[in-house]
Tab-separated table of C-alpha atoms in Angstrom:
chain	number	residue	atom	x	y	z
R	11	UNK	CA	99.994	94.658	113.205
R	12	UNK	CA	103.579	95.537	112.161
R	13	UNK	CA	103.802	98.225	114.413
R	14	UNK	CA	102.843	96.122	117.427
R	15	UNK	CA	99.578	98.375	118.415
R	16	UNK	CA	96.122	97.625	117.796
R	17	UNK	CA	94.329	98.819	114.534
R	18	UNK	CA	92.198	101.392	116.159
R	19	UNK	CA	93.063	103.157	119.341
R	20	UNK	CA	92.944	101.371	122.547
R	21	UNK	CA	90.591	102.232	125.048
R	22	UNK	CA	92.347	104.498	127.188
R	23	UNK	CA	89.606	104.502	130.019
R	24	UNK	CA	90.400	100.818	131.030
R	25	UNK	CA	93.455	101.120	133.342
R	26	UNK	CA	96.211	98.104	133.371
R	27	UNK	CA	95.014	97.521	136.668
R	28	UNK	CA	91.921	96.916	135.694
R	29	UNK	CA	93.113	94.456	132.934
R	30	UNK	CA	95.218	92.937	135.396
R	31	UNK	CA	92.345	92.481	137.919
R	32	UNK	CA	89.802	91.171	135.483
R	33	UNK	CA	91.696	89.187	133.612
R	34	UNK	CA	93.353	87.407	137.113
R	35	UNK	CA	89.296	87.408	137.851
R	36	UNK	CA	88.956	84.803	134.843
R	37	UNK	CA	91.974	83.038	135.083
R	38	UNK	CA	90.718	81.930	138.958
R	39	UNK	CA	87.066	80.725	137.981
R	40	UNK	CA	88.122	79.814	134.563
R	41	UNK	CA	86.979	75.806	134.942
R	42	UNK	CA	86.185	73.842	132.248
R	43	UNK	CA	88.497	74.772	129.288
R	44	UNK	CA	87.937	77.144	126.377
R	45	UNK	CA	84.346	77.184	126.111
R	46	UNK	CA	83.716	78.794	129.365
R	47	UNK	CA	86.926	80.971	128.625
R	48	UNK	CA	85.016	82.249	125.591
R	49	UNK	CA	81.745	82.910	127.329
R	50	UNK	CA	84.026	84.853	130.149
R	51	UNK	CA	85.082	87.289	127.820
R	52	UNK	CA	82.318	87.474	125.982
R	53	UNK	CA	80.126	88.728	128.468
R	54	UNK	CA	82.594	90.763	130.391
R	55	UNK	CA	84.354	92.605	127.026
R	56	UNK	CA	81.189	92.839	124.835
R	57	UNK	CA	77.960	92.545	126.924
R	58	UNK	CA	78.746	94.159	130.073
R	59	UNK	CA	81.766	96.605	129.847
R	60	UNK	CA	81.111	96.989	125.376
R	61	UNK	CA	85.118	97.288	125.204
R	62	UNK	CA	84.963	95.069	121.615
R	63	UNK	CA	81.893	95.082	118.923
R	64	UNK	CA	80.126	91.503	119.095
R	65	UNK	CA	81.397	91.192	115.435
R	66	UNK	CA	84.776	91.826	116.322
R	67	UNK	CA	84.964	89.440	118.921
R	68	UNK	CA	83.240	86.589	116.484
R	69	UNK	CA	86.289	87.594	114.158
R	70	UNK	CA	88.400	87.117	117.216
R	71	UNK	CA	87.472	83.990	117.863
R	72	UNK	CA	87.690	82.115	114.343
R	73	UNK	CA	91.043	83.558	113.938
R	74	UNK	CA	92.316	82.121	117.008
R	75	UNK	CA	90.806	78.892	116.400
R	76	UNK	CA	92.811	78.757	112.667
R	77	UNK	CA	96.237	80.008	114.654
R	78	UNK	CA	98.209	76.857	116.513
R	79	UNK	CA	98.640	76.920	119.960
R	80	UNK	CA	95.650	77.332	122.903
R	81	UNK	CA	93.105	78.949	121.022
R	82	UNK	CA	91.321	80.540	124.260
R	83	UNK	CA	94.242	81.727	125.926
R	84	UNK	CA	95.160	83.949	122.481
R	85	UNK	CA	91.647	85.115	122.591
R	86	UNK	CA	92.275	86.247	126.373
R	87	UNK	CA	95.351	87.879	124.972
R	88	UNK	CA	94.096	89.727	122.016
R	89	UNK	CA	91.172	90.902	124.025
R	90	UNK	CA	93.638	92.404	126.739
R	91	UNK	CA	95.872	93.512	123.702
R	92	UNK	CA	92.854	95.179	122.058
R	93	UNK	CA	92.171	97.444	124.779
R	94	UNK	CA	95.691	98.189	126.122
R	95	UNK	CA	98.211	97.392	123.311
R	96	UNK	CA	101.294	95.132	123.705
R	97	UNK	CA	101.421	95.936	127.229
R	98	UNK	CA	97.683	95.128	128.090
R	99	UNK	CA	98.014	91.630	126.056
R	100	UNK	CA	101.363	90.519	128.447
R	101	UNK	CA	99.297	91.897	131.510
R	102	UNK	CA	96.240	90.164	130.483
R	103	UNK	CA	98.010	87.310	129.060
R	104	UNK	CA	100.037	86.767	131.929
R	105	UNK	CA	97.313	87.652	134.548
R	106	UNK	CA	94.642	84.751	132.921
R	107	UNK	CA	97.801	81.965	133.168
R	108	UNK	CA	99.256	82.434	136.700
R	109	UNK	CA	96.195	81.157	138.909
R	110	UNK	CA	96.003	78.001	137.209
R	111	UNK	CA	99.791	77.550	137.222
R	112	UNK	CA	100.165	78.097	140.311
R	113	UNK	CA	97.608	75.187	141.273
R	114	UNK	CA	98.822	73.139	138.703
R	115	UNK	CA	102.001	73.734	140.211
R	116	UNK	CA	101.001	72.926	143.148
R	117	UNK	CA	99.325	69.624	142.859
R	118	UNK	CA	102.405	68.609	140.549
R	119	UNK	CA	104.137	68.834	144.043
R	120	UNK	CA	101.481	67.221	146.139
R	121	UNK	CA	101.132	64.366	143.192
R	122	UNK	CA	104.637	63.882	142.093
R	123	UNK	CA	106.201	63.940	145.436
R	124	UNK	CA	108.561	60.504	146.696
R	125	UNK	CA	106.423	59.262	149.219
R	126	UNK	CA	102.610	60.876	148.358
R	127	UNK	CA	99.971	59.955	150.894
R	128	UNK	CA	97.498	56.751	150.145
R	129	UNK	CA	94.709	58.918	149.527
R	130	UNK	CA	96.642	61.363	147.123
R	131	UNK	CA	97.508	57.687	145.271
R	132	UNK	CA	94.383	56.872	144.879
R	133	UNK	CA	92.630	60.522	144.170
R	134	UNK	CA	95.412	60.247	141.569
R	135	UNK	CA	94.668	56.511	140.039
R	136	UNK	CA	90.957	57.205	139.955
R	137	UNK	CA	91.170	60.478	137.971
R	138	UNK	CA	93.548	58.836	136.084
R	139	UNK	CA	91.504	56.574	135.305
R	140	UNK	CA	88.976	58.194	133.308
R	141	UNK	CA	91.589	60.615	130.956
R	142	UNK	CA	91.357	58.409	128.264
R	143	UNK	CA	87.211	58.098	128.164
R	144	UNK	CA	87.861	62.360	128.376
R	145	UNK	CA	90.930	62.252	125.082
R	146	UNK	CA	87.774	60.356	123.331
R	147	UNK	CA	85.213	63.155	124.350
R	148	UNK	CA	87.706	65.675	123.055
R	149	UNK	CA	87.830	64.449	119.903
R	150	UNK	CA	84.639	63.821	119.601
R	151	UNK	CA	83.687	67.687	120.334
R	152	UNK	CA	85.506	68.251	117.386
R	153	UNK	CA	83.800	66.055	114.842
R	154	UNK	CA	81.167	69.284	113.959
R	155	UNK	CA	83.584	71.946	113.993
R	156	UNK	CA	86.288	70.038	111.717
R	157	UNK	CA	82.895	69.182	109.091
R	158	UNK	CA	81.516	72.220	109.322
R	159	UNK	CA	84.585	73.832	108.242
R	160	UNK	CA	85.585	71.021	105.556
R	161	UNK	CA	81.805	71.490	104.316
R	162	UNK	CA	81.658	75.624	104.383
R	163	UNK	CA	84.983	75.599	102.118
R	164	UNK	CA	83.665	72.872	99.829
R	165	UNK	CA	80.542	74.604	99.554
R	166	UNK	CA	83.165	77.523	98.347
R	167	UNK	CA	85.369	75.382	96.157
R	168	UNK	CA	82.566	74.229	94.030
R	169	UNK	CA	80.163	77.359	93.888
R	170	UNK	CA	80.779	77.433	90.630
R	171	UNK	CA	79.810	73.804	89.382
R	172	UNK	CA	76.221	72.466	89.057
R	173	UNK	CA	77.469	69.519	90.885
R	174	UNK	CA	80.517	68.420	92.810
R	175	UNK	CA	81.943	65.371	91.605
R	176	UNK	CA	81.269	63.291	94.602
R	177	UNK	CA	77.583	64.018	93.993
R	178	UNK	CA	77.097	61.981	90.796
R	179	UNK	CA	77.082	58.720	93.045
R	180	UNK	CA	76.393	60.518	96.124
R	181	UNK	CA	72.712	59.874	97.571
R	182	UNK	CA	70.339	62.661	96.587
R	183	UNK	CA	69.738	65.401	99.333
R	184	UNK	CA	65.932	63.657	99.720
R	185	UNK	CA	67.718	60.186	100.755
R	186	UNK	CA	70.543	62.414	102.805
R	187	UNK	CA	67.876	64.028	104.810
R	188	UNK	CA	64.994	61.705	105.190
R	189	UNK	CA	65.320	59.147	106.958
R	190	UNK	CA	62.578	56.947	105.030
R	191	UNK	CA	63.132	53.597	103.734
R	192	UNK	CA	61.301	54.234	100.625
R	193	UNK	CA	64.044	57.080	99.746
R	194	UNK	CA	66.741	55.291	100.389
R	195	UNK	CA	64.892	52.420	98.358
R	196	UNK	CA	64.499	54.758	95.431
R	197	UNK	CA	67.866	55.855	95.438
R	198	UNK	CA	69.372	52.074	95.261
R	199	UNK	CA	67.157	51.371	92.492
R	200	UNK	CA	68.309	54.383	90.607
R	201	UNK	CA	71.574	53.607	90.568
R	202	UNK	CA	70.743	49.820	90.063
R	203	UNK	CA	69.171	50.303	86.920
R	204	UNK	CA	72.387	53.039	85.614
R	205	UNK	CA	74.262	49.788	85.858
R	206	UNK	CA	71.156	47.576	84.406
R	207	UNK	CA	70.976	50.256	81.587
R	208	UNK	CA	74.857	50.038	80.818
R	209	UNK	CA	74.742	46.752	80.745
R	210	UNK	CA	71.782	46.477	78.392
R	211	UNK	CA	73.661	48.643	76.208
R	212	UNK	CA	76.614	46.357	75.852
R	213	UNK	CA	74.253	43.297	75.537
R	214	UNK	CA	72.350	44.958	72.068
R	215	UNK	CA	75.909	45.510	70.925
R	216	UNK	CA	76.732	42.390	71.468
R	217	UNK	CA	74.116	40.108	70.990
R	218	UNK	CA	74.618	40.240	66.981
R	219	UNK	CA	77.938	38.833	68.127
R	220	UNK	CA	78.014	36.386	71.121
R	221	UNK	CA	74.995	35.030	72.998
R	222	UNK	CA	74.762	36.491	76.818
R	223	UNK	CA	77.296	35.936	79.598
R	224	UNK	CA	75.982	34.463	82.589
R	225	UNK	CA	76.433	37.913	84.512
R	226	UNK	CA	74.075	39.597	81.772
R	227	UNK	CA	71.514	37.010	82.075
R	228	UNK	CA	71.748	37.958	86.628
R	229	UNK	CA	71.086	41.376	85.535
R	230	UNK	CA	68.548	40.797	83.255
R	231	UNK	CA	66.462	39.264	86.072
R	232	UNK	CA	67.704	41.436	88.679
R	233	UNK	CA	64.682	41.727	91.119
R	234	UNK	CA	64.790	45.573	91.388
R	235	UNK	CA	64.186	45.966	87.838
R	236	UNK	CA	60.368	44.988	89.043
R	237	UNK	CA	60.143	47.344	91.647
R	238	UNK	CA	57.544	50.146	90.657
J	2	UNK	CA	107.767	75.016	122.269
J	3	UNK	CA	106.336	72.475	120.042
J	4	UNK	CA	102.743	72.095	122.915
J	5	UNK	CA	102.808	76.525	122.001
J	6	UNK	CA	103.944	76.558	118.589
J	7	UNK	CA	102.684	73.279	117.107
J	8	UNK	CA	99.376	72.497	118.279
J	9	UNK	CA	96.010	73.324	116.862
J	10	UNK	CA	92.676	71.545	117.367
J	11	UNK	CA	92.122	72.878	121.435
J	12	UNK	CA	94.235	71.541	124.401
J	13	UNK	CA	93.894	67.844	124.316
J	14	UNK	CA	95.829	68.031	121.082
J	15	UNK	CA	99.127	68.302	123.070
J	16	UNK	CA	98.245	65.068	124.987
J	17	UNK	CA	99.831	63.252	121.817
J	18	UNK	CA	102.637	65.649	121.345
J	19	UNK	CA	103.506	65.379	124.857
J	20	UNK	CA	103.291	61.697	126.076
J	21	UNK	CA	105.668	60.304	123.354
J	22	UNK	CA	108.815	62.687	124.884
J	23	UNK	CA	107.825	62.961	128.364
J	24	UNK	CA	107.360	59.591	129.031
J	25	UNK	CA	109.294	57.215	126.068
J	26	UNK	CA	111.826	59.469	125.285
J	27	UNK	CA	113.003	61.500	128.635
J	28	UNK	CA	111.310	59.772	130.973
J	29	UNK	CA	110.111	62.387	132.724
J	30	UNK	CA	107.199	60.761	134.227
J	31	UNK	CA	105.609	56.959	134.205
J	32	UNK	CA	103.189	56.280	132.152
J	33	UNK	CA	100.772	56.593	135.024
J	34	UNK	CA	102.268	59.916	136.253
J	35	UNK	CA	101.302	61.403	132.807
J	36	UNK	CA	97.792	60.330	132.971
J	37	UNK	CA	97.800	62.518	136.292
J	38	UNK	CA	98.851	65.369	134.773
J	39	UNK	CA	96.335	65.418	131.945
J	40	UNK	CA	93.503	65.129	134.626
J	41	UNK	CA	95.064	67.605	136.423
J	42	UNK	CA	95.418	69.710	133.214
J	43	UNK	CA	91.760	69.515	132.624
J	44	UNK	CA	90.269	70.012	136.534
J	45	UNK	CA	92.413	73.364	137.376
J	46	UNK	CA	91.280	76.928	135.906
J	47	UNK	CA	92.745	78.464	132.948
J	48	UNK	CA	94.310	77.032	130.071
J	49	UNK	CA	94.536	73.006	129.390
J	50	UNK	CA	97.851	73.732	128.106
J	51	UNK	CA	99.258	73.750	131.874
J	52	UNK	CA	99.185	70.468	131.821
J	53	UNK	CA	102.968	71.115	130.155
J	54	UNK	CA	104.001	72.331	133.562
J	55	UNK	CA	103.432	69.285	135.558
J	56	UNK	CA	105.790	68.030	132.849
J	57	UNK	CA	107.840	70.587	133.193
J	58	UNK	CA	107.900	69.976	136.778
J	59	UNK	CA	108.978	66.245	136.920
J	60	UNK	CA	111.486	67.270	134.693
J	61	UNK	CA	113.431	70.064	136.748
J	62	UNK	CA	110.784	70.740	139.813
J	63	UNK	CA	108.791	74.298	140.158
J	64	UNK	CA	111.683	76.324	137.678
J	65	UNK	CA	110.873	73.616	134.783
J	66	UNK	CA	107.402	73.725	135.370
J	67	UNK	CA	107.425	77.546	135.074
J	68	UNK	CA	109.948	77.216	132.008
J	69	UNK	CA	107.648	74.829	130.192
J	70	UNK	CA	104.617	77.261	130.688
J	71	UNK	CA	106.649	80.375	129.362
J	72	UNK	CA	107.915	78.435	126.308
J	73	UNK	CA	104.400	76.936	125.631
J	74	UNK	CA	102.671	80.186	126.023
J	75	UNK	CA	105.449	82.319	124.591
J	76	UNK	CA	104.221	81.924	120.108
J	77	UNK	CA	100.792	82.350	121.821
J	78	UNK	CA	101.724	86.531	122.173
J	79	UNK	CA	103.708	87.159	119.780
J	80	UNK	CA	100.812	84.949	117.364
J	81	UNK	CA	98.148	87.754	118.678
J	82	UNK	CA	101.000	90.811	118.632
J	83	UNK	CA	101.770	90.022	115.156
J	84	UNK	CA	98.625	88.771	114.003
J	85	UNK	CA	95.931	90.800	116.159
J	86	UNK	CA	95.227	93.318	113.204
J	87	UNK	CA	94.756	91.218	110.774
J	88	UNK	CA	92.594	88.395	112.085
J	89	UNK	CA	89.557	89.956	109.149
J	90	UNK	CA	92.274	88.993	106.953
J	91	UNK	CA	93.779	85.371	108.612
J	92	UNK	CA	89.670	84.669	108.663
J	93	UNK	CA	88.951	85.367	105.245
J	94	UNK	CA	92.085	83.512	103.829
J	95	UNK	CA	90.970	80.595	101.897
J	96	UNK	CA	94.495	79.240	101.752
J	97	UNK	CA	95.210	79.318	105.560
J	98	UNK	CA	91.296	78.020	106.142
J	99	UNK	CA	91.900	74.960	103.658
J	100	UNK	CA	95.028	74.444	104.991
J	101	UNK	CA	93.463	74.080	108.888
J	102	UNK	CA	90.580	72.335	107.274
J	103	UNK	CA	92.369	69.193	106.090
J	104	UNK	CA	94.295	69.332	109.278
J	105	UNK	CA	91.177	69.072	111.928
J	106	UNK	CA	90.558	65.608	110.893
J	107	UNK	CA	94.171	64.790	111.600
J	108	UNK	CA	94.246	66.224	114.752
J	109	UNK	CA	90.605	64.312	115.872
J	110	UNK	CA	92.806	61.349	114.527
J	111	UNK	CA	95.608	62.008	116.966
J	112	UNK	CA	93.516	62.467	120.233
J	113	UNK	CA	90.992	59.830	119.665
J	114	UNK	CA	94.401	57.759	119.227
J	115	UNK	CA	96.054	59.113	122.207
J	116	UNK	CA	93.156	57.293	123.905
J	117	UNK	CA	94.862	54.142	123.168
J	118	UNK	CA	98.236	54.647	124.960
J	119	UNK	CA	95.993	56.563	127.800
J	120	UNK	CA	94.182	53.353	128.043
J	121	UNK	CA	97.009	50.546	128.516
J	122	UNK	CA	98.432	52.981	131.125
J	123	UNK	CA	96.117	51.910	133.777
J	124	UNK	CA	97.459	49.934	136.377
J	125	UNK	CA	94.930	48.610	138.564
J	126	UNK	CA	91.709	46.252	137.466
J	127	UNK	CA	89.816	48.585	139.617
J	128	UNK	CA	89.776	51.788	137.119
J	129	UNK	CA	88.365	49.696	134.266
J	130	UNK	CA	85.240	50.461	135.911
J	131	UNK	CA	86.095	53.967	136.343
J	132	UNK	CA	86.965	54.452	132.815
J	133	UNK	CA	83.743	53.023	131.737
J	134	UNK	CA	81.742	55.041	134.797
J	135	UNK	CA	83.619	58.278	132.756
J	136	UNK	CA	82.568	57.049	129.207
J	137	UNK	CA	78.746	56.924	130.117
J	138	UNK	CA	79.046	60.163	132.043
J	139	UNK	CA	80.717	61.785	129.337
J	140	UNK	CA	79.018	60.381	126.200
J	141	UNK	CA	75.629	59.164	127.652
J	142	UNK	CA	74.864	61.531	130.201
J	143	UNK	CA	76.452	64.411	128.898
J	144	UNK	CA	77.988	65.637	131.860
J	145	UNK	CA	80.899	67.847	132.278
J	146	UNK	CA	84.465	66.658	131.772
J	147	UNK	CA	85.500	68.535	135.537
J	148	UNK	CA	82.468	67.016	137.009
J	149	UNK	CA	83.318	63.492	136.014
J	150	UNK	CA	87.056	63.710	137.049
J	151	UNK	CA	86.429	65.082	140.341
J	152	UNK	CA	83.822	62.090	140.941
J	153	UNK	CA	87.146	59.525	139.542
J	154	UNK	CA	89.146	61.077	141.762
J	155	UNK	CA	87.079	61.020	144.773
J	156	UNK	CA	86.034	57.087	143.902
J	157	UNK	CA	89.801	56.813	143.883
J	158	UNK	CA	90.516	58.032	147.227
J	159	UNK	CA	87.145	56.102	148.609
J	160	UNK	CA	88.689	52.631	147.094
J	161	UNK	CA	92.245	53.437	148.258
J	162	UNK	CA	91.020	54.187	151.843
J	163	UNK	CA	89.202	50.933	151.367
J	164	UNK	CA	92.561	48.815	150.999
J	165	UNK	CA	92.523	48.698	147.304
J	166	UNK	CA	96.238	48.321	145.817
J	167	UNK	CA	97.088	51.854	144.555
């Protein structure tokens, strides 16, 4: 957007006010961090007032969550931006952030003050307490995401190949997805006997030469070698 | 400018970024102090990233808390005025997608390890329990991250009225 406006035209029927009002709507009963940011504006800019395309707003999203900085609060922005330009995203923008500021603002005083109360003190060592059990939550709520995407572009990098190289001693999609011992089983023997195999080939070249190590003579006998 | 500019993985992701200067380098805040703020940065509406303003605001009071939310916020508009027509494009690029790929494990890497740090902050015996009260709710329960600091916070005010040491 070099020219600072939307790609199409912005939709003139929603009034800054109404931006303004909406989006200050959102930014009050916003709790509970980006997901329920996203599911905001979904509903309000594609199911119930249609201002974006669902497809549009999927874009939306994935961009912002590739761009640095709080993915949601760019999403509240381009939304407010899509419909009224740059001065619709700064209302919008502006209009999500202030409630919670101000509260966070707020508390900051009632927390950080000299002399807090006993109660505040302890309101403020018990919720304290549990921020690092929540850091560990919030990285675990990344785990899919992050493989999802590191799988979708693999999946990409290697469309081309019969096989990605990782797969040769990877465990065959069968043992992957079943969770059976007798899979897994398989599998181990497989590779087992690759290494049996090898070795059997070094032992007929050799065995003209030098009589078997002890190491040869283990895998000779290995046990899996019997299994059926 | 580095919380707006800088991070990428959601808003816990400037809970690494943030503890190192606020609390080692400026002391800002106690170690303590900055847990508060990143509760407080998760209970309130809107986005996590206000937790910078409680920062902001032991810094310099209410005008640095207000001047760390415009300078966190600030890359986040010009990101969308810049970028907002061209987020087909910024989607479809493998280059920028691989490049955000290999960095999400990183940035799981970073939070999970601010845990660490988060953890030796506590002060009191009592919020052991707490913190593993939060870890079941969280991870066996599967209850919401508001829901279990409000209940933290209120077992915090119940134990302090109590006589506990806060």
């Amino acid at each position: 957007m070099s020219d600072g406006a939307p790609s199409s035209p912005p939709d003139s029927r929603v009034s800054l006010a109404t931006v303004g009002r909406e989006w200050t709507r959102l930014g009050c009963v916003g709790f509970g961090g980006p997901p329920t940011h996203i599911a905001f504006l979904r509903r309000m800019c594609v199911n119930e007032r249609r201002w974006m395309e669902a497809e549009e707003f999927e874009d939306a999203i994935a961009a912002t969550n590739l761009l640095p900085g709080p993915a949601s609060t760019q999403l509240a922005i381009f939304c407010a931006w899509r419909l009224r330009g740059v001065m619709g995203g700064i209302v919008g923008g502006v209009c999500f952030i202030l409630p919670g500021l101000a509260i966070i603002l707020a508390f900051s005083a009632l927390f950080l003050a000299h002399h807090p109360a006993h109660w505040v003190l302890g309101a403020a060592a018990g919720a304290g307490a549990a921020v690092p059990a929540v850091a560990l939550h919030a990285a675990w709520q990344l785990v899919p995401s992050s493989r999802e995407r590191a799988d979708g572009l693999a999946q990409q990098s290697f469309a081309g190949r019969s096989t990605p190289p990782w797969e040769a001693w990877a465990p065959p999609r069968s043992a992957r997805t079943s969770s059976s011992f007798s899979s897994g089983l398989a599998w181990l023997r497989s590779r087992f006997d690759v290494v049996a195999n090898e070795q059997q080939k070094v032992r007929e070249g050799r065995s003209s030469r030098s009589p078997r190590s002890t190491p040869e003579r283990w895998a000779a006998s290995a046990p899996w070698r019997g299994l059926p | 400018m580095k919380v707006g500019a800088l991070s990428y993985g959601g808003g816990f992701v400037i809970v690494p970024i943030m503890q190192h200067d606020a609390v080692a380098t400026y002391h800002w805040m106690t170690a303590a102090q900055f847990l508060n703020a990143v509760a407080l940065g998760q209970i309130t509406p809107g986005p996590v990233v206000q937790t910078v303003a409680v920062v902001g605001y032991a810094a310099a009071g209410v005008g640095g808390g207000l001047l760390a939310a415009l300078i966190a916020f600030a890359p986040s508009f010009v990101f969308v005025f810049l970028g907002g027509s061209r987020f087909d494009t910024i989607r479809a690029n493998e280059t920028i997608r691989s490049f955000f790929a290999g960095a999400g494990p990183a940035v799981i890497g970073a939070i999970a390890g601010s845990a660490i740090p988060l953890g030796l902050s506590l002060q009191y015996l009592w919020q052991v329990p707490i913190l593993a009260g939060a870890g079941i709710w969280l991870f066996l329960l599967r209850r919401g991250v508001v829901s279990g600091l409000l209940i933290a916070g209120a077992v915090g005010v119940i134990l302090a009225l109590v006589g506990l040491q806060v």
